[in-house]
Amino acid sequence: MTENNNKILNQTGIVYATDDNYVKHVAVSLVSLYENAKSYELPVVYIIGNHLSKTNINKLDNVANKYGGRVEYLKADEAIEKLPKDVNTANLTVSTYIRLFLAEIIPNNIKKILYLDCDTYICCNILDLLNVDFDGKIIAGIEDTMYPHMKTKIGLHESDRYINAGILLINLEEWRRQNVTKEFIKFIFKFNGSVPHLDQGVINGVFRGQIKYIPLRYNVQSPIFAIHSYKRLLSFHGMTSYYPEEDVKLARKNPAIIHFTSFFTGRPWEKGCLHPLRKLYYDAISKTDYADTSYDRVLPPSRRIRIFCFKYFQPVYFILKRI
C-alpha cells in the first residue's frame, strides 16, 4: 500500500448505527462488506451503539475477527441528549437520529465517512464509492423515490431532488467546519420535533443545494425491484423525473449496494418476503452467530397477499389504482 493510500484509509471510516433490535442486520451487512474486500484493505468500521448489549457486541466482533476486519464501538448517549425531549420517532427508535450527530461521535481525525444503514448488503468494491469526489458538496448519495407532497412539507419544491439517507458519503471535515449539527437541531425545533420522514427529512431540508447525486446502483431500494416498469415507477411516486430508465435497469441488474427497504416485497427477515435477492441475506446470516434467527416475524396473511398480487398481477393493480 502506498503512503498516500494509507493516509486516505486513516482519515476515512465506514459507519453503522444500531441498537439490539437491528444488530443482526449489521452482522449481515458486515459479512457482505468483508466478503467483497478480500483483495484490499478497508478503513476502520465504526459501530455506533445505542445501549448495545455485550452479547451482541461479541457477535459482531466474531464477524470482524473472521475476516480480519477492524471494528470500533462508539456511544451516542451524549449526542442524542441534544434532541428535543418529545422528538418524533414514528415506529422507530431514537437510534434513527444518530446520523445527525456523526460529527460529534466520530473521532476528529476522520475526515470522510461512508454511512450505511443496517439493512444494506454490499455487492461491490466499496473503495470505488469511497473515492467519489464531492465536487464541493457536503454529502453524496442517491435520489430517493419521494412523493412531491413530502418534499413540500419540509420546504422543498416538488421538482427538487431528495436524497435517501440510508447510504451517505459524508465530507465530515466540511460538516464540522460549517457546524451543520447546529442547523439540524434548529430545523427539528422549527417543526416542533416532528419532521416529515424524521432525520431524513432534516438532512434534505438542511442540505438543500449541497448534495451530490451518484449512480442509483449504490443504493438500490425495494421499489426498484418491485415495480417492473419505469413509467409505473414514476407514476406510483408522483414523479415527473428521476434517473434515466437505463440507469434504473442497470441498478436492478447489477446493484452495487442493496438496501432492503420496506415496500411491496417484504424484507428478508420477514417470513413471506418476495424480494428477488433475499437469498443473499440468508447466505450472509448463515455465516454469523445469528444463523438460527433468520426470521424476526411472519408477515400477516393480508400483507402476504398484497405482496404476491403486486409481484404477479402488477398491471391489474395499476389499472385499479386509476379507477
PDB file of C-alpha atoms in Angstrom:
ATOM      1  CA  MET A   1       0.000   0.000   0.000  1.00  0.00           C
ATOM      2  CA  THR A   2       1.345   3.466  -0.897  1.00  0.00           C
ATOM      3  CA  GLU A   3       1.843   6.146   1.736  1.00  0.00           C
ATOM      4  CA  ASN A   4      -0.938   8.214   0.155  1.00  0.00           C
ATOM      5  CA  ASN A   5      -3.416   5.317   0.219  1.00  0.00           C
ATOM      6  CA  ASN A   6      -2.529   4.610   3.845  1.00  0.00           C
ATOM      7  CA  LYS A   7      -3.213   8.262   4.722  1.00  0.00           C
ATOM      8  CA  ILE A   8      -6.605   8.107   2.988  1.00  0.00           C
ATOM      9  CA  LEU A   9      -7.537   4.946   4.907  1.00  0.00           C
ATOM     10  CA  ASN A  10      -6.526   6.551   8.200  1.00  0.00           C
ATOM     11  CA  GLN A  11      -8.771   9.546   7.503  1.00  0.00           C
ATOM     12  CA  THR A  12     -11.769   7.561   6.284  1.00  0.00           C
ATOM     13  CA  GLY A  13     -14.330   5.467   8.140  1.00  0.00           C
ATOM     14  CA  ILE A  14     -17.334   3.243   7.470  1.00  0.00           C
ATOM     15  CA  VAL A  15     -20.178   3.802   9.921  1.00  0.00           C
ATOM     16  CA  TYR A  16     -23.230   1.881  11.115  1.00  0.00           C
ATOM     17  CA  ALA A  17     -25.645   2.946  13.852  1.00  0.00           C
ATOM     18  CA  THR A  18     -27.733   0.338  15.630  1.00  0.00           C
ATOM     19  CA  ASP A  19     -29.376  -0.938  18.764  1.00  0.00           C
ATOM     20  CA  ASP A  20     -30.176  -4.506  19.800  1.00  0.00           C
ATOM     21  CA  ASN A  21     -33.254  -4.557  17.549  1.00  0.00           C
ATOM     22  CA  TYR A  22     -31.285  -4.212  14.315  1.00  0.00           C
ATOM     23  CA  VAL A  23     -27.850  -5.523  15.245  1.00  0.00           C
ATOM     24  CA  LYS A  24     -28.152  -8.827  13.393  1.00  0.00           C
ATOM     25  CA  HIS A  25     -28.732  -6.936  10.143  1.00  0.00           C
ATOM     26  CA  VAL A  26     -25.454  -5.095  10.773  1.00  0.00           C
ATOM     27  CA  ALA A  27     -23.783  -8.503  11.083  1.00  0.00           C
ATOM     28  CA  VAL A  28     -25.192  -9.453   7.666  1.00  0.00           C
ATOM     29  CA  SER A  29     -24.029  -6.180   6.137  1.00  0.00           C
ATOM     30  CA  LEU A  30     -20.554  -6.674   7.623  1.00  0.00           C
ATOM     31  CA  VAL A  31     -20.290 -10.131   6.079  1.00  0.00           C
ATOM     32  CA  SER A  32     -21.169  -8.691   2.660  1.00  0.00           C
ATOM     33  CA  LEU A  33     -18.714  -5.829   3.178  1.00  0.00           C
ATOM     34  CA  TYR A  34     -15.831  -8.124   4.112  1.00  0.00           C
ATOM     35  CA  GLU A  35     -16.639 -10.780   1.509  1.00  0.00           C
ATOM     36  CA  ASN A  36     -16.204  -8.122  -1.187  1.00  0.00           C
ATOM     37  CA  ALA A  37     -12.975  -6.757   0.287  1.00  0.00           C
ATOM     38  CA  LYS A  38     -10.799  -9.853   0.375  1.00  0.00           C
ATOM     39  CA  SER A  39      -8.278  -8.345  -2.041  1.00  0.00           C
ATOM     40  CA  TYR A  40      -7.875  -4.902  -0.470  1.00  0.00           C
ATOM     41  CA  GLU A  41      -7.751  -3.179   2.912  1.00  0.00           C
ATOM     42  CA  LEU A  42     -10.794  -1.431   4.328  1.00  0.00           C
ATOM     43  CA  PRO A  43     -10.932   1.616   6.592  1.00  0.00           C
ATOM     44  CA  VAL A  44     -11.956   1.063  10.193  1.00  0.00           C
ATOM     45  CA  VAL A  45     -15.656   0.275  10.716  1.00  0.00           C
ATOM     46  CA  TYR A  46     -17.306   2.341  13.451  1.00  0.00           C
ATOM     47  CA  ILE A  47     -20.429   0.898  15.025  1.00  0.00           C
ATOM     48  CA  ILE A  48     -22.409   3.447  16.988  1.00  0.00           C
ATOM     49  CA  GLY A  49     -24.408   1.515  19.522  1.00  0.00           C
ATOM     50  CA  ASN A  50     -27.462   2.788  21.350  1.00  0.00           C
ATOM     51  CA  HIS A  51     -27.249   0.674  24.532  1.00  0.00           C
ATOM     52  CA  LEU A  52     -25.903  -2.287  22.570  1.00  0.00           C
ATOM     53  CA  SER A  53     -25.606  -5.418  24.697  1.00  0.00           C
ATOM     54  CA  LYS A  54     -22.272  -7.106  25.358  1.00  0.00           C
ATOM     55  CA  THR A  55     -23.616 -10.308  23.805  1.00  0.00           C
ATOM     56  CA  ASN A  56     -24.359  -8.569  20.536  1.00  0.00           C
ATOM     57  CA  ILE A  57     -21.024  -6.755  20.557  1.00  0.00           C
ATOM     58  CA  ASN A  58     -19.308 -10.129  20.858  1.00  0.00           C
ATOM     59  CA  LYS A  59     -21.291 -11.471  17.910  1.00  0.00           C
ATOM     60  CA  LEU A  60     -20.265  -8.533  15.745  1.00  0.00           C
ATOM     61  CA  ASP A  61     -16.668  -8.956  16.857  1.00  0.00           C
ATOM     62  CA  ASN A  62     -16.810 -12.579  15.733  1.00  0.00           C
ATOM     63  CA  VAL A  63     -17.741 -11.452  12.214  1.00  0.00           C
ATOM     64  CA  ALA A  64     -14.932  -8.888  12.099  1.00  0.00           C
ATOM     65  CA  ASN A  65     -12.363 -11.315  13.501  1.00  0.00           C
ATOM     66  CA  LYS A  66     -13.348 -13.972  10.968  1.00  0.00           C
ATOM     67  CA  TYR A  67     -12.371 -11.635   8.130  1.00  0.00           C
ATOM     68  CA  GLY A  68      -9.584  -9.735   9.879  1.00  0.00           C
ATOM     69  CA  GLY A  69     -11.592  -6.524   9.912  1.00  0.00           C
ATOM     70  CA  ARG A  70     -11.153  -3.538  12.217  1.00  0.00           C
ATOM     71  CA  VAL A  71     -14.227  -2.546  14.235  1.00  0.00           C
ATOM     72  CA  GLU A  72     -14.524   0.130  16.915  1.00  0.00           C
ATOM     73  CA  TYR A  73     -17.594   0.837  19.046  1.00  0.00           C
ATOM     74  CA  LEU A  74     -18.783   4.329  19.853  1.00  0.00           C
ATOM     75  CA  LYS A  75     -21.588   5.606  22.061  1.00  0.00           C
ATOM     76  CA  ALA A  76     -24.159   8.211  21.130  1.00  0.00           C
ATOM     77  CA  ASP A  77     -25.749   8.951  24.512  1.00  0.00           C
ATOM     78  CA  GLU A  78     -24.430  12.496  24.930  1.00  0.00           C
ATOM     79  CA  ALA A  79     -25.199  13.453  21.332  1.00  0.00           C
ATOM     80  CA  ILE A  80     -28.765  12.113  21.435  1.00  0.00           C
ATOM     81  CA  GLU A  81     -29.440  14.187  24.553  1.00  0.00           C
ATOM     82  CA  LYS A  82     -29.317  17.269  22.307  1.00  0.00           C
ATOM     83  CA  LEU A  83     -32.576  16.199  20.662  1.00  0.00           C
ATOM     84  CA  PRO A  84     -35.869  17.743  21.821  1.00  0.00           C
ATOM     85  CA  LYS A  85     -37.399  15.576  24.549  1.00  0.00           C
ATOM     86  CA  ASP A  86     -40.566  14.984  22.517  1.00  0.00           C
ATOM     87  CA  VAL A  87     -38.876  14.316  19.169  1.00  0.00           C
ATOM     88  CA  ASN A  88     -40.992  12.102  16.933  1.00  0.00           C
ATOM     89  CA  THR A  89     -39.554   8.643  16.153  1.00  0.00           C
ATOM     90  CA  ALA A  90     -42.655   7.246  14.371  1.00  0.00           C
ATOM     91  CA  ASN A  91     -42.458   3.455  14.686  1.00  0.00           C
ATOM     92  CA  LEU A  92     -38.660   3.501  15.033  1.00  0.00           C
ATOM     93  CA  THR A  93     -36.305   4.200  17.925  1.00  0.00           C
ATOM     94  CA  VAL A  94     -34.273   7.312  18.637  1.00  0.00           C
ATOM     95  CA  SER A  95     -31.307   5.484  17.031  1.00  0.00           C
ATOM     96  CA  THR A  96     -32.509   6.686  13.643  1.00  0.00           C
ATOM     97  CA  TYR A  97     -31.374  10.215  14.573  1.00  0.00           C
ATOM     98  CA  ILE A  98     -27.796   9.173  15.344  1.00  0.00           C
ATOM     99  CA  ARG A  99     -26.575  10.051  11.848  1.00  0.00           C
ATOM    100  CA  LEU A 100     -27.327  13.716  12.576  1.00  0.00           C
ATOM    101  CA  PHE A 101     -24.578  13.721  15.228  1.00  0.00           C
ATOM    102  CA  LEU A 102     -21.789  11.955  13.368  1.00  0.00           C
ATOM    103  CA  ALA A 103     -19.501  14.988  13.621  1.00  0.00           C
ATOM    104  CA  GLU A 104     -19.618  14.777  17.417  1.00  0.00           C
ATOM    105  CA  ILE A 105     -19.366  10.988  17.649  1.00  0.00           C
ATOM    106  CA  ILE A 106     -16.724  10.064  15.050  1.00  0.00           C
ATOM    107  CA  PRO A 107     -13.044  10.753  16.012  1.00  0.00           C
ATOM    108  CA  ASN A 108     -11.783  14.146  14.822  1.00  0.00           C
ATOM    109  CA  ASN A 109      -9.024  12.680  12.649  1.00  0.00           C
ATOM    110  CA  ILE A 110     -11.643  11.086  10.367  1.00  0.00           C
ATOM    111  CA  LYS A 111     -12.404  13.476   7.505  1.00  0.00           C
ATOM    112  CA  LYS A 112     -14.687  11.359   5.328  1.00  0.00           C
ATOM    113  CA  ILE A 113     -17.157   8.614   6.171  1.00  0.00           C
ATOM    114  CA  LEU A 114     -19.477   6.226   4.414  1.00  0.00           C
ATOM    115  CA  TYR A 115     -22.631   5.851   6.474  1.00  0.00           C
ATOM    116  CA  LEU A 116     -24.553   2.611   5.854  1.00  0.00           C
ATOM    117  CA  ASP A 117     -27.982   1.686   7.181  1.00  0.00           C
ATOM    118  CA  CYS A 118     -28.226  -1.643   8.981  1.00  0.00           C
ATOM    119  CA  ASP A 119     -30.396  -3.153   6.219  1.00  0.00           C
ATOM    120  CA  THR A 120     -27.806  -2.888   3.447  1.00  0.00           C
ATOM    121  CA  TYR A 121     -25.970  -5.589   1.526  1.00  0.00           C
ATOM    122  CA  ILE A 122     -22.688  -4.753  -0.230  1.00  0.00           C
ATOM    123  CA  CYS A 123     -22.130  -6.295  -3.677  1.00  0.00           C
ATOM    124  CA  CYS A 124     -19.143  -4.246  -4.849  1.00  0.00           C
ATOM    125  CA  ASN A 125     -15.634  -2.961  -4.240  1.00  0.00           C
ATOM    126  CA  ILE A 126     -16.552  -0.314  -1.676  1.00  0.00           C
ATOM    127  CA  LEU A 127     -13.370   1.681  -2.373  1.00  0.00           C
ATOM    128  CA  ASP A 128     -14.933   2.846  -5.650  1.00  0.00           C
ATOM    129  CA  LEU A 129     -17.613   4.602  -3.629  1.00  0.00           C
ATOM    130  CA  LEU A 130     -15.214   5.922  -1.000  1.00  0.00           C
ATOM    131  CA  ASN A 131     -13.206   7.599  -3.767  1.00  0.00           C
ATOM    132  CA  VAL A 132     -16.156   9.543  -5.207  1.00  0.00           C
ATOM    133  CA  ASP A 133     -15.348  13.268  -5.491  1.00  0.00           C
ATOM    134  CA  PHE A 134     -17.712  15.567  -3.585  1.00  0.00           C
ATOM    135  CA  ASP A 135     -17.388  18.339  -6.203  1.00  0.00           C
ATOM    136  CA  GLY A 136     -17.687  20.951  -3.479  1.00  0.00           C
ATOM    137  CA  LYS A 137     -20.757  19.374  -1.837  1.00  0.00           C
ATOM    138  CA  ILE A 138     -21.009  18.178   1.774  1.00  0.00           C
ATOM    139  CA  ILE A 139     -22.756  14.843   1.190  1.00  0.00           C
ATOM    140  CA  ALA A 140     -23.237  12.421  -1.684  1.00  0.00           C
ATOM    141  CA  GLY A 141     -25.879   9.765  -2.190  1.00  0.00           C
ATOM    142  CA  ILE A 142     -28.734   8.646  -4.434  1.00  0.00           C
ATOM    143  CA  GLU A 143     -32.012  10.332  -5.228  1.00  0.00           C
ATOM    144  CA  ASP A 144     -34.945   8.752  -3.426  1.00  0.00           C
ATOM    145  CA  THR A 145     -38.320   7.903  -4.953  1.00  0.00           C
ATOM    146  CA  MET A 146     -40.062  10.545  -2.877  1.00  0.00           C
ATOM    147  CA  TYR A 147     -43.620  11.796  -3.236  1.00  0.00           C
ATOM    148  CA  PRO A 148     -43.822  15.528  -4.152  1.00  0.00           C
ATOM    149  CA  HIS A 149     -46.048  16.408  -1.184  1.00  0.00           C
ATOM    150  CA  MET A 150     -43.414  15.029   1.205  1.00  0.00           C
ATOM    151  CA  LYS A 151     -40.865  17.394  -0.288  1.00  0.00           C
ATOM    152  CA  THR A 152     -43.034  20.475   0.091  1.00  0.00           C
ATOM    153  CA  LYS A 153     -43.732  19.581   3.738  1.00  0.00           C
ATOM    154  CA  ILE A 154     -40.079  20.287   4.587  1.00  0.00           C
ATOM    155  CA  GLY A 155     -39.798  23.425   2.451  1.00  0.00           C
ATOM    156  CA  LEU A 156     -38.531  21.933  -0.804  1.00  0.00           C
ATOM    157  CA  HIS A 157     -40.091  22.413  -4.218  1.00  0.00           C
ATOM    158  CA  GLU A 158     -41.853  19.467  -5.846  1.00  0.00           C
ATOM    159  CA  SER A 159     -39.149  19.415  -8.535  1.00  0.00           C
ATOM    160  CA  ASP A 160     -36.250  19.335  -6.027  1.00  0.00           C
ATOM    161  CA  ARG A 161     -34.252  16.141  -5.770  1.00  0.00           C
ATOM    162  CA  TYR A 162     -34.443  14.313  -2.445  1.00  0.00           C
ATOM    163  CA  ILE A 163     -31.664  12.111  -1.079  1.00  0.00           C
ATOM    164  CA  ASN A 164     -32.147   8.766   0.630  1.00  0.00           C
ATOM    165  CA  ALA A 165     -30.246   8.932   3.917  1.00  0.00           C
ATOM    166  CA  GLY A 166     -29.645   5.185   4.203  1.00  0.00           C
ATOM    167  CA  ILE A 167     -26.337   5.372   2.355  1.00  0.00           C
ATOM    168  CA  LEU A 168     -24.404   8.607   2.639  1.00  0.00           C
ATOM    169  CA  LEU A 169     -20.885   9.581   1.708  1.00  0.00           C
ATOM    170  CA  ILE A 170     -20.104  12.494   4.020  1.00  0.00           C
ATOM    171  CA  ASN A 171     -17.441  15.189   3.887  1.00  0.00           C
ATOM    172  CA  LEU A 172     -17.164  15.179   7.667  1.00  0.00           C
ATOM    173  CA  GLU A 173     -14.426  17.806   7.700  1.00  0.00           C
ATOM    174  CA  GLU A 174     -16.679  20.342   5.972  1.00  0.00           C
ATOM    175  CA  TRP A 175     -19.696  19.207   8.039  1.00  0.00           C
ATOM    176  CA  ARG A 176     -17.750  20.143  11.177  1.00  0.00           C
ATOM    177  CA  ARG A 177     -16.429  23.400   9.732  1.00  0.00           C
ATOM    178  CA  GLN A 178     -19.949  24.589   8.972  1.00  0.00           C
ATOM    179  CA  ASN A 179     -21.322  23.318  12.300  1.00  0.00           C
ATOM    180  CA  VAL A 180     -24.113  21.516  10.473  1.00  0.00           C
ATOM    181  CA  THR A 181     -25.298  19.788  13.651  1.00  0.00           C
ATOM    182  CA  LYS A 182     -26.476  23.133  14.981  1.00  0.00           C
ATOM    183  CA  GLU A 183     -28.545  23.611  11.814  1.00  0.00           C
ATOM    184  CA  PHE A 184     -30.067  20.146  12.259  1.00  0.00           C
ATOM    185  CA  ILE A 185     -31.246  20.997  15.777  1.00  0.00           C
ATOM    186  CA  LYS A 186     -32.719  24.317  14.622  1.00  0.00           C
ATOM    187  CA  PHE A 187     -34.585  22.522  11.839  1.00  0.00           C
ATOM    188  CA  ILE A 188     -36.049  19.957  14.245  1.00  0.00           C
ATOM    189  CA  PHE A 189     -37.241  22.705  16.610  1.00  0.00           C
ATOM    190  CA  LYS A 190     -38.758  24.543  13.641  1.00  0.00           C
ATOM    191  CA  PHE A 191     -41.043  21.517  13.181  1.00  0.00           C
ATOM    192  CA  ASN A 192     -41.652  21.094  16.920  1.00  0.00           C
ATOM    193  CA  GLY A 193     -39.847  17.771  16.919  1.00  0.00           C
ATOM    194  CA  SER A 194     -41.974  16.227  14.138  1.00  0.00           C
ATOM    195  CA  VAL A 195     -40.108  16.497  10.842  1.00  0.00           C
ATOM    196  CA  PRO A 196     -41.701  14.503   7.985  1.00  0.00           C
ATOM    197  CA  HIS A 197     -39.562  11.393   7.418  1.00  0.00           C
ATOM    198  CA  LEU A 198     -37.675  12.078  10.639  1.00  0.00           C
ATOM    199  CA  ASP A 199     -33.894  12.545  10.287  1.00  0.00           C
ATOM    200  CA  GLN A 200     -34.045  12.000   6.513  1.00  0.00           C
ATOM    201  CA  GLY A 201     -36.347  14.993   6.265  1.00  0.00           C
ATOM    202  CA  VAL A 202     -33.899  17.001   8.394  1.00  0.00           C
ATOM    203  CA  ILE A 203     -30.964  16.077   6.146  1.00  0.00           C
ATOM    204  CA  ASN A 204     -32.848  17.031   2.985  1.00  0.00           C
ATOM    205  CA  GLY A 205     -34.137  20.272   4.443  1.00  0.00           C
ATOM    206  CA  VAL A 206     -30.769  21.433   5.756  1.00  0.00           C
ATOM    207  CA  PHE A 207     -28.590  20.215   2.872  1.00  0.00           C
ATOM    208  CA  ARG A 208     -30.740  21.547   0.038  1.00  0.00           C
ATOM    209  CA  GLY A 209     -28.378  22.504  -2.801  1.00  0.00           C
ATOM    210  CA  GLN A 210     -25.368  20.899  -1.085  1.00  0.00           C
ATOM    211  CA  ILE A 211     -25.904  17.293  -2.216  1.00  0.00           C
ATOM    212  CA  LYS A 212     -24.043  15.401  -4.922  1.00  0.00           C
ATOM    213  CA  TYR A 213     -26.117  12.664  -6.534  1.00  0.00           C
ATOM    214  CA  ILE A 214     -24.294   9.476  -7.502  1.00  0.00           C
ATOM    215  CA  PRO A 215     -25.347   6.443  -9.600  1.00  0.00           C
ATOM    216  CA  LEU A 216     -28.509   4.682  -8.452  1.00  0.00           C
ATOM    217  CA  ARG A 217     -26.774   1.296  -8.230  1.00  0.00           C
ATOM    218  CA  TYR A 218     -25.096   2.422  -4.985  1.00  0.00           C
ATOM    219  CA  ASN A 219     -28.408   2.320  -3.119  1.00  0.00           C
ATOM    220  CA  VAL A 220     -30.949   0.055  -4.797  1.00  0.00           C
ATOM    221  CA  GLN A 221     -34.100   0.074  -2.710  1.00  0.00           C
ATOM    222  CA  SER A 222     -37.055  -2.258  -2.920  1.00  0.00           C
ATOM    223  CA  PRO A 223     -39.253  -0.132  -5.278  1.00  0.00           C
ATOM    224  CA  ILE A 224     -36.614  -0.515  -7.996  1.00  0.00           C
ATOM    225  CA  PHE A 225     -37.017  -4.296  -7.818  1.00  0.00           C
ATOM    226  CA  ALA A 226     -40.749  -4.394  -7.092  1.00  0.00           C
ATOM    227  CA  ILE A 227     -42.091  -2.057  -9.794  1.00  0.00           C
ATOM    228  CA  HIS A 228     -41.407  -3.654 -13.167  1.00  0.00           C
ATOM    229  CA  SER A 229     -41.993  -0.675 -15.457  1.00  0.00           C
ATOM    230  CA  TYR A 230     -40.055   2.609 -15.431  1.00  0.00           C
ATOM    231  CA  LYS A 231     -43.219   4.525 -16.290  1.00  0.00           C
ATOM    232  CA  ARG A 232     -45.061   2.922 -13.378  1.00  0.00           C
ATOM    233  CA  LEU A 233     -42.154   3.626 -11.020  1.00  0.00           C
ATOM    234  CA  LEU A 234     -42.525   7.341 -11.715  1.00  0.00           C
ATOM    235  CA  SER A 235     -46.321   7.194 -11.690  1.00  0.00           C
ATOM    236  CA  PHE A 236     -46.522   5.356  -8.368  1.00  0.00           C
ATOM    237  CA  HIS A 237     -44.431   8.041  -6.619  1.00  0.00           C
ATOM    238  CA  GLY A 238     -45.899  11.013  -8.479  1.00  0.00           C
ATOM    239  CA  MET A 239     -42.533  11.912 -10.004  1.00  0.00           C
ATOM    240  CA  THR A 240     -42.006  13.655 -13.332  1.00  0.00           C
ATOM    241  CA  SER A 241     -38.251  12.998 -13.420  1.00  0.00           C
ATOM    242  CA  TYR A 242     -35.741  10.589 -11.934  1.00  0.00           C
ATOM    243  CA  TYR A 243     -32.647   8.721 -13.034  1.00  0.00           C
ATOM    244  CA  PRO A 244     -32.808   7.725 -16.732  1.00  0.00           C
ATOM    245  CA  GLU A 245     -34.545   4.435 -17.460  1.00  0.00           C
ATOM    246  CA  GLU A 246     -31.255   2.792 -18.447  1.00  0.00           C
ATOM    247  CA  ASP A 247     -29.782   3.673 -15.037  1.00  0.00           C
ATOM    248  CA  VAL A 248     -32.729   2.036 -13.300  1.00  0.00           C
ATOM    249  CA  LYS A 249     -32.316  -1.107 -15.400  1.00  0.00           C
ATOM    250  CA  LEU A 250     -28.591  -1.220 -14.603  1.00  0.00           C
ATOM    251  CA  ALA A 251     -29.242  -0.770 -10.883  1.00  0.00           C
ATOM    252  CA  ARG A 252     -31.745  -3.625 -10.921  1.00  0.00           C
ATOM    253  CA  LYS A 253     -29.475  -5.904 -12.937  1.00  0.00           C
ATOM    254  CA  ASN A 254     -26.138  -5.024 -11.316  1.00  0.00           C
ATOM    255  CA  PRO A 255     -26.628  -3.413  -7.883  1.00  0.00           C
ATOM    256  CA  ALA A 256     -23.555  -2.218  -6.008  1.00  0.00           C
ATOM    257  CA  ILE A 257     -25.442  -1.919  -2.702  1.00  0.00           C
ATOM    258  CA  ILE A 258     -28.840  -3.439  -1.994  1.00  0.00           C
ATOM    259  CA  HIS A 259     -30.984  -1.566   0.507  1.00  0.00           C
ATOM    260  CA  PHE A 260     -33.698  -3.868   1.895  1.00  0.00           C
ATOM    261  CA  THR A 261     -36.314  -1.185   2.475  1.00  0.00           C
ATOM    262  CA  SER A 262     -39.937  -1.907   3.276  1.00  0.00           C
ATOM    263  CA  PHE A 263     -42.192  -1.953   0.208  1.00  0.00           C
ATOM    264  CA  PHE A 264     -44.239  -4.460  -1.809  1.00  0.00           C
ATOM    265  CA  THR A 265     -41.544  -7.115  -1.330  1.00  0.00           C
ATOM    266  CA  GLY A 266     -41.276  -7.599   2.394  1.00  0.00           C
ATOM    267  CA  ARG A 267     -37.829  -7.775   3.955  1.00  0.00           C
ATOM    268  CA  PRO A 268     -35.635 -10.902   4.157  1.00  0.00           C
ATOM    269  CA  TRP A 269     -36.092 -11.279   7.918  1.00  0.00           C
ATOM    270  CA  GLU A 270     -39.873 -11.353   7.433  1.00  0.00           C
ATOM    271  CA  LYS A 271     -41.257 -14.779   6.529  1.00  0.00           C
ATOM    272  CA  GLY A 272     -43.175 -14.357   3.313  1.00  0.00           C
ATOM    273  CA  CYS A 273     -40.666 -11.918   1.781  1.00  0.00           C
ATOM    274  CA  LEU A 274     -40.560 -11.953  -2.040  1.00  0.00           C
ATOM    275  CA  HIS A 275     -37.552  -9.691  -2.568  1.00  0.00           C
ATOM    276  CA  PRO A 276     -35.714 -11.181  -5.580  1.00  0.00           C
ATOM    277  CA  LEU A 277     -32.334 -11.015  -3.827  1.00  0.00           C
ATOM    278  CA  ARG A 278     -33.432 -12.223  -0.394  1.00  0.00           C
ATOM    279  CA  LYS A 279     -31.218 -15.306  -0.666  1.00  0.00           C
ATOM    280  CA  LEU A 280     -28.122 -13.099  -0.413  1.00  0.00           C
ATOM    281  CA  TYR A 281     -29.282 -12.110   3.062  1.00  0.00           C
ATOM    282  CA  TYR A 282     -29.929 -15.729   4.066  1.00  0.00           C
ATOM    283  CA  ASP A 283     -26.498 -16.796   2.849  1.00  0.00           C
ATOM    284  CA  ALA A 284     -24.781 -13.987   4.757  1.00  0.00           C
ATOM    285  CA  ILE A 285     -26.637 -14.525   8.023  1.00  0.00           C
ATOM    286  CA  SER A 286     -25.658 -18.205   7.922  1.00  0.00           C
ATOM    287  CA  LYS A 287     -22.052 -17.010   8.365  1.00  0.00           C
ATOM    288  CA  THR A 288     -22.847 -15.156  11.600  1.00  0.00           C
ATOM    289  CA  ASP A 289     -23.830 -16.051  15.161  1.00  0.00           C
ATOM    290  CA  TYR A 290     -27.408 -15.130  14.222  1.00  0.00           C
ATOM    291  CA  ALA A 291     -27.793 -18.076  11.844  1.00  0.00           C
ATOM    292  CA  ASP A 292     -30.654 -19.583  13.876  1.00  0.00           C
ATOM    293  CA  THR A 293     -32.663 -16.326  13.965  1.00  0.00           C
ATOM    294  CA  SER A 294     -33.273 -15.659  10.276  1.00  0.00           C
ATOM    295  CA  TYR A 295     -36.879 -14.506  10.728  1.00  0.00           C
ATOM    296  CA  ASP A 296     -37.964 -11.741  13.107  1.00  0.00           C
ATOM    297  CA  ARG A 297     -41.617 -12.052  12.232  1.00  0.00           C
ATOM    298  CA  VAL A 298     -44.123 -13.686   9.926  1.00  0.00           C
ATOM    299  CA  LEU A 299     -45.898 -11.346   7.548  1.00  0.00           C
ATOM    300  CA  PRO A 300     -49.642 -11.319   8.226  1.00  0.00           C
ATOM    301  CA  PRO A 301     -51.775 -13.048   5.561  1.00  0.00           C
ATOM    302  CA  SER A 302     -53.235  -9.781   4.257  1.00  0.00           C
ATOM    303  CA  ARG A 303     -49.783  -8.314   3.607  1.00  0.00           C
ATOM    304  CA  ARG A 304     -48.526 -11.530   2.031  1.00  0.00           C
ATOM    305  CA  ILE A 305     -51.484 -11.479  -0.368  1.00  0.00           C
ATOM    306  CA  ARG A 306     -50.799  -7.820  -1.287  1.00  0.00           C
ATOM    307  CA  ILE A 307     -47.116  -8.574  -1.918  1.00  0.00           C
ATOM    308  CA  PHE A 308     -47.981 -11.637  -4.022  1.00  0.00           C
ATOM    309  CA  CYS A 309     -50.555  -9.749  -6.092  1.00  0.00           C
ATOM    310  CA  PHE A 310     -48.251  -6.765  -6.599  1.00  0.00           C
ATOM    311  CA  LYS A 311     -45.498  -9.055  -7.868  1.00  0.00           C
ATOM    312  CA  TYR A 312     -47.519 -11.278 -10.166  1.00  0.00           C
ATOM    313  CA  PHE A 313     -50.538  -9.148 -11.122  1.00  0.00           C
ATOM    314  CA  GLN A 314     -48.988  -5.688 -11.206  1.00  0.00           C
ATOM    315  CA  PRO A 315     -50.745  -4.410 -14.366  1.00  0.00           C
ATOM    316  CA  VAL A 316     -54.096  -5.097 -12.711  1.00  0.00           C
ATOM    317  CA  TYR A 317     -53.011  -3.155  -9.612  1.00  0.00           C
ATOM    318  CA  PHE A 318     -52.192  -0.059 -11.661  1.00  0.00           C
ATOM    319  CA  ILE A 319     -55.430  -0.291 -13.596  1.00  0.00           C
ATOM    320  CA  LEU A 320     -57.411  -0.425 -10.345  1.00  0.00           C
ATOM    321  CA  LYS A 321     -55.310   2.417  -8.917  1.00  0.00           C
ATOM    322  CA  ARG A 322     -56.551   4.713 -11.691  1.00  0.00           C
ATOM    323  CA  ILE A 323     -60.221   3.913 -11.059  1.00  0.00           C
TER     324      ILE A 323
END
